[in-house]
Amino acid sequence: PITVASSNGSLEIEGGSGGDLEVSNIAGQLILKQTLLSANGTQRIPFSDEPAGIYIATLINGKEIHRGRFVQN
């Protein structure tokens, strides 16, 4: 499982082991698509340009799909 949070203008992903990250807004519009490298710990992605709201992050790694929701203030 992954933990997703928005903090200080960055999207923080903890527990991911690399893969393709997709972030959509609550309306289902794709906001961000990025490939993450395999890494232990927390990965930070700049996200300060996006408006406040609820977002859904999906991490696709091989056959595994992990989703998490977060709030951008």
mmCIF file of N, CA and C in Angstrom:
data_model
loop_
_atom_site.group_PDB
_atom_site.id
_atom_site.type_symbol
_atom_site.label_atom_id
_atom_site.label_comp_id
_atom_site.label_asym_id
_atom_site.label_seq_id
_atom_site.Cartn_x
_atom_site.Cartn_y
_atom_site.Cartn_z
ATOM 1 N N PRO A 1 0.826 -1.205 0.000
ATOM 2 C CA PRO A 1 0.000 0.000 0.000
ATOM 3 C C PRO A 1 0.861 1.256 0.000
ATOM 4 N N ILE A 2 0.289 2.324 -0.464
ATOM 5 C CA ILE A 2 0.996 3.600 -0.479
ATOM 6 C C ILE A 2 0.253 4.606 0.374
ATOM 7 N N THR A 3 0.972 5.596 0.841
ATOM 8 C CA THR A 3 0.390 6.718 1.558
ATOM 9 C C THR A 3 0.650 7.958 0.726
ATOM 10 N N VAL A 4 -0.396 8.729 0.471
ATOM 11 C CA VAL A 4 -0.280 9.935 -0.346
ATOM 12 C C VAL A 4 -0.721 11.123 0.489
ATOM 13 N N ALA A 5 0.062 12.198 0.445
ATOM 14 C CA ALA A 5 -0.292 13.418 1.167
ATOM 15 C C ALA A 5 0.209 14.625 0.399
ATOM 16 N N SER A 6 -0.411 15.754 0.644
ATOM 17 C CA SER A 6 0.022 17.014 0.054
ATOM 18 C C SER A 6 0.573 17.867 1.183
ATOM 19 N N SER A 7 1.809 18.316 1.015
ATOM 20 C CA SER A 7 2.440 19.089 2.066
ATOM 21 C C SER A 7 3.409 20.101 1.469
ATOM 22 N N ASN A 8 3.289 21.345 1.875
ATOM 23 C CA ASN A 8 4.202 22.399 1.438
ATOM 24 C C ASN A 8 4.358 22.466 -0.079
ATOM 25 N N GLY A 9 3.264 22.307 -0.805
ATOM 26 C CA GLY A 9 3.305 22.430 -2.257
ATOM 27 C C GLY A 9 3.841 21.219 -2.977
ATOM 28 N N SER A 10 4.007 20.106 -2.256
ATOM 29 C CA SER A 10 4.511 18.882 -2.874
ATOM 30 C C SER A 10 3.557 17.725 -2.607
ATOM 31 N N LEU A 11 3.514 16.822 -3.541
ATOM 32 C CA LEU A 11 2.796 15.568 -3.381
ATOM 33 C C LEU A 11 3.802 14.586 -2.809
ATOM 34 N N GLU A 12 3.500 13.982 -1.666
ATOM 35 C CA GLU A 12 4.410 13.052 -1.022
ATOM 36 C C GLU A 12 3.857 11.642 -1.107
ATOM 37 N N ILE A 13 4.666 10.734 -1.638
ATOM 38 C CA ILE A 13 4.247 9.347 -1.798
ATOM 39 C C ILE A 13 5.201 8.479 -0.993
ATOM 40 N N GLU A 14 4.637 7.737 -0.058
ATOM 41 C CA GLU A 14 5.445 6.887 0.797
ATOM 42 C C GLU A 14 5.040 5.434 0.588
ATOM 43 N N GLY A 15 6.016 4.564 0.474
ATOM 44 C CA GLY A 15 5.744 3.139 0.359
ATOM 45 C C GLY A 15 5.649 2.634 -1.055
ATOM 46 N N GLY A 16 5.806 3.499 -2.024
ATOM 47 C CA GLY A 16 5.781 3.067 -3.415
ATOM 48 C C GLY A 16 7.119 2.465 -3.813
ATOM 49 N N SER A 17 7.105 1.567 -4.761
ATOM 50 C CA SER A 17 8.356 0.949 -5.205
ATOM 51 C C SER A 17 8.613 1.271 -6.671
ATOM 52 N N GLY A 18 8.204 2.444 -7.088
ATOM 53 C CA GLY A 18 8.378 2.836 -8.478
ATOM 54 C C GLY A 18 7.154 2.471 -9.295
ATOM 55 N N GLY A 19 7.120 2.936 -10.531
ATOM 56 C CA GLY A 19 5.991 2.663 -11.412
ATOM 57 C C GLY A 19 5.460 3.943 -12.011
ATOM 58 N N ASP A 20 4.282 3.854 -12.577
ATOM 59 C CA ASP A 20 3.647 5.009 -13.215
ATOM 60 C C ASP A 20 2.651 5.638 -12.258
ATOM 61 N N LEU A 21 2.807 6.924 -12.025
ATOM 62 C CA LEU A 21 1.915 7.670 -11.154
ATOM 63 C C LEU A 21 0.972 8.500 -12.006
ATOM 64 N N GLU A 22 -0.316 8.420 -11.712
ATOM 65 C CA GLU A 22 -1.324 9.265 -12.351
ATOM 66 C C GLU A 22 -2.104 9.966 -11.252
ATOM 67 N N VAL A 23 -2.294 11.272 -11.403
ATOM 68 C CA VAL A 23 -3.084 12.045 -10.444
ATOM 69 C C VAL A 23 -4.246 12.677 -11.205
ATOM 70 N N SER A 24 -5.454 12.423 -10.710
ATOM 71 C CA SER A 24 -6.675 12.970 -11.308
ATOM 72 C C SER A 24 -7.399 13.819 -10.274
ATOM 73 N N ASN A 25 -8.146 14.810 -10.772
ATOM 74 C CA ASN A 25 -8.983 15.558 -9.837
ATOM 75 C C ASN A 25 -10.256 14.754 -9.581
ATOM 76 N N ILE A 26 -11.100 15.243 -8.717
ATOM 77 C CA ILE A 26 -12.304 14.502 -8.321
ATOM 78 C C ILE A 26 -13.272 14.320 -9.495
ATOM 79 N N ALA A 27 -13.144 15.165 -10.527
ATOM 80 C CA ALA A 27 -13.990 15.046 -11.721
ATOM 81 C C ALA A 27 -13.446 14.009 -12.702
ATOM 82 N N GLY A 28 -12.278 13.432 -12.394
ATOM 83 C CA GLY A 28 -11.716 12.397 -13.251
ATOM 84 C C GLY A 28 -10.751 12.906 -14.311
ATOM 85 N N GLN A 29 -10.457 14.199 -14.308
ATOM 86 C CA GLN A 29 -9.526 14.756 -15.290
ATOM 87 C C GLN A 29 -8.093 14.438 -14.868
ATOM 88 N N LEU A 30 -7.295 13.914 -15.803
ATOM 89 C CA LEU A 30 -5.899 13.604 -15.528
ATOM 90 C C LEU A 30 -5.118 14.901 -15.373
ATOM 91 N N ILE A 31 -4.469 15.075 -14.234
ATOM 92 C CA ILE A 31 -3.729 16.292 -13.908
ATOM 93 C C ILE A 31 -2.231 16.072 -14.096
ATOM 94 N N LEU A 32 -1.761 14.889 -13.754
ATOM 95 C CA LEU A 32 -0.329 14.608 -13.755
ATOM 96 C C LEU A 32 -0.101 13.151 -14.109
ATOM 97 N N LYS A 33 0.900 12.902 -14.936
ATOM 98 C CA LYS A 33 1.321 11.533 -15.230
ATOM 99 C C LYS A 33 2.837 11.532 -15.226
ATOM 100 N N GLN A 34 3.417 10.663 -14.400
ATOM 101 C CA GLN A 34 4.862 10.669 -14.232
ATOM 102 C C GLN A 34 5.336 9.267 -13.860
ATOM 103 N N THR A 35 6.509 8.898 -14.328
ATOM 104 C CA THR A 35 7.120 7.635 -13.944
ATOM 105 C C THR A 35 7.997 7.871 -12.723
ATOM 106 N N LEU A 36 7.769 7.054 -11.688
ATOM 107 C CA LEU A 36 8.557 7.154 -10.470
ATOM 108 C C LEU A 36 9.634 6.084 -10.474
ATOM 109 N N LEU A 37 10.792 6.450 -9.988
ATOM 110 C CA LEU A 37 11.872 5.499 -9.861
ATOM 111 C C LEU A 37 11.675 4.665 -8.605
ATOM 112 N N SER A 38 12.259 3.473 -8.586
ATOM 113 C CA SER A 38 12.235 2.661 -7.379
ATOM 114 C C SER A 38 13.012 3.383 -6.301
ATOM 115 N N ALA A 39 12.402 3.541 -5.162
ATOM 116 C CA ALA A 39 13.082 4.231 -4.063
ATOM 117 C C ALA A 39 12.434 3.834 -2.745
ATOM 118 N N ASN A 40 13.250 3.760 -1.736
ATOM 119 C CA ASN A 40 12.730 3.550 -0.382
ATOM 120 C C ASN A 40 12.448 4.906 0.226
ATOM 121 N N GLY A 41 11.487 4.959 1.125
ATOM 122 C CA GLY A 41 11.185 6.225 1.778
ATOM 123 C C GLY A 41 10.114 7.005 1.046
ATOM 124 N N THR A 42 10.200 8.323 1.150
ATOM 125 C CA THR A 42 9.187 9.216 0.606
ATOM 126 C C THR A 42 9.687 9.895 -0.663
ATOM 127 N N GLN A 43 8.851 9.902 -1.680
ATOM 128 C CA GLN A 43 9.159 10.624 -2.908
ATOM 129 C C GLN A 43 8.291 11.876 -2.942
ATOM 130 N N ARG A 44 8.895 13.002 -3.311
ATOM 131 C CA ARG A 44 8.175 14.271 -3.363
ATOM 132 C C ARG A 44 8.101 14.774 -4.799
ATOM 133 N N ILE A 45 6.909 15.199 -5.186
ATOM 134 C CA ILE A 45 6.672 15.706 -6.534
ATOM 135 C C ILE A 45 6.038 17.093 -6.398
ATOM 136 N N PRO A 46 6.587 18.111 -7.065
ATOM 137 C CA PRO A 46 5.994 19.451 -6.989
ATOM 138 C C PRO A 46 4.519 19.427 -7.422
ATOM 139 N N PHE A 47 3.658 20.074 -6.631
ATOM 140 C CA PHE A 47 2.223 20.064 -6.915
ATOM 141 C C PHE A 47 1.578 21.393 -6.543
ATOM 142 N N SER A 48 2.380 22.429 -6.331
ATOM 143 C CA SER A 48 1.855 23.696 -5.820
ATOM 144 C C SER A 48 1.038 24.483 -6.836
ATOM 145 N N ASP A 49 1.171 24.165 -8.122
ATOM 146 C CA ASP A 49 0.443 24.913 -9.148
ATOM 147 C C ASP A 49 -1.020 24.494 -9.280
ATOM 148 N N GLU A 50 -1.397 23.411 -8.635
ATOM 149 C CA GLU A 50 -2.770 22.913 -8.762
ATOM 150 C C GLU A 50 -3.683 23.582 -7.737
ATOM 151 N N PRO A 51 -4.946 23.815 -8.107
ATOM 152 C CA PRO A 51 -5.879 24.471 -7.182
ATOM 153 C C PRO A 51 -6.273 23.561 -6.016
ATOM 154 N N ALA A 52 -6.814 24.171 -4.981
ATOM 155 C CA ALA A 52 -7.300 23.411 -3.833
ATOM 156 C C ALA A 52 -8.384 22.449 -4.278
ATOM 157 N N GLY A 53 -8.417 21.276 -3.676
ATOM 158 C CA GLY A 53 -9.438 20.301 -4.012
ATOM 159 C C GLY A 53 -9.026 18.906 -3.599
ATOM 160 N N ILE A 54 -9.846 17.939 -3.974
ATOM 161 C CA ILE A 54 -9.599 16.534 -3.678
ATOM 162 C C ILE A 54 -9.039 15.877 -4.937
ATOM 163 N N TYR A 55 -7.972 15.110 -4.760
ATOM 164 C CA TYR A 55 -7.304 14.445 -5.874
ATOM 165 C C TYR A 55 -7.147 12.964 -5.576
ATOM 166 N N ILE A 56 -7.020 12.179 -6.627
ATOM 167 C CA ILE A 56 -6.820 10.738 -6.509
ATOM 168 C C ILE A 56 -5.509 10.389 -7.193
ATOM 169 N N ALA A 57 -4.615 9.753 -6.441
ATOM 170 C CA ALA A 57 -3.333 9.318 -6.982
ATOM 171 C C ALA A 57 -3.401 7.815 -7.223
ATOM 172 N N THR A 58 -2.970 7.386 -8.401
ATOM 173 C CA THR A 58 -2.927 5.973 -8.749
ATOM 174 C C THR A 58 -1.503 5.623 -9.117
ATOM 175 N N LEU A 59 -0.941 4.621 -8.449
ATOM 176 C CA LEU A 59 0.397 4.137 -8.739
ATOM 177 C C LEU A 59 0.274 2.749 -9.345
ATOM 178 N N ILE A 60 0.752 2.602 -10.567
ATOM 179 C CA ILE A 60 0.669 1.336 -11.289
ATOM 180 C C ILE A 60 2.080 0.775 -11.380
ATOM 181 N N ASN A 61 2.278 -0.399 -10.785
ATOM 182 C CA ASN A 61 3.585 -1.037 -10.748
ATOM 183 C C ASN A 61 3.412 -2.487 -11.174
ATOM 184 N N GLY A 62 3.692 -2.747 -12.444
ATOM 185 C CA GLY A 62 3.498 -4.111 -12.947
ATOM 186 C C GLY A 62 2.033 -4.478 -12.913
ATOM 187 N N LYS A 63 1.701 -5.512 -12.155
ATOM 188 C CA LYS A 63 0.314 -5.962 -12.057
ATOM 189 C C LYS A 63 -0.414 -5.359 -10.860
ATOM 190 N N GLU A 64 0.290 -4.586 -10.062
ATOM 191 C CA GLU A 64 -0.313 -3.994 -8.874
ATOM 192 C C GLU A 64 -0.778 -2.567 -9.153
ATOM 193 N N ILE A 65 -1.944 -2.226 -8.619
ATOM 194 C CA ILE A 65 -2.480 -0.873 -8.715
ATOM 195 C C ILE A 65 -2.834 -0.415 -7.303
ATOM 196 N N HIS A 66 -2.265 0.723 -6.899
ATOM 197 C CA HIS A 66 -2.535 1.296 -5.585
ATOM 198 C C HIS A 66 -3.148 2.671 -5.788
ATOM 199 N N ARG A 67 -4.175 2.982 -4.979
ATOM 200 C CA ARG A 67 -4.828 4.290 -5.070
ATOM 201 C C ARG A 67 -4.865 4.949 -3.701
ATOM 202 N N GLY A 68 -4.777 6.258 -3.734
ATOM 203 C CA GLY A 68 -4.904 7.032 -2.506
ATOM 204 C C GLY A 68 -5.499 8.383 -2.817
ATOM 205 N N ARG A 69 -6.260 8.923 -1.880
ATOM 206 C CA ARG A 69 -6.860 10.256 -2.041
ATOM 207 C C ARG A 69 -6.105 11.235 -1.161
ATOM 208 N N PHE A 70 -6.048 12.470 -1.615
ATOM 209 C CA PHE A 70 -5.448 13.507 -0.808
ATOM 210 C C PHE A 70 -6.125 14.839 -1.095
ATOM 211 N N VAL A 71 -5.958 15.770 -0.170
ATOM 212 C CA VAL A 71 -6.551 17.093 -0.286
ATOM 213 C C VAL A 71 -5.434 18.098 -0.497
ATOM 214 N N GLN A 72 -5.578 18.915 -1.512
ATOM 215 C CA GLN A 72 -4.651 20.014 -1.787
ATOM 216 C C GLN A 72 -5.279 21.277 -1.219
ATOM 217 N N ASN A 73 -4.620 21.918 -0.259
ATOM 218 C CA ASN A 73 -5.137 23.140 0.352
ATOM 219 C C ASN A 73 -4.592 24.363 -0.310
#
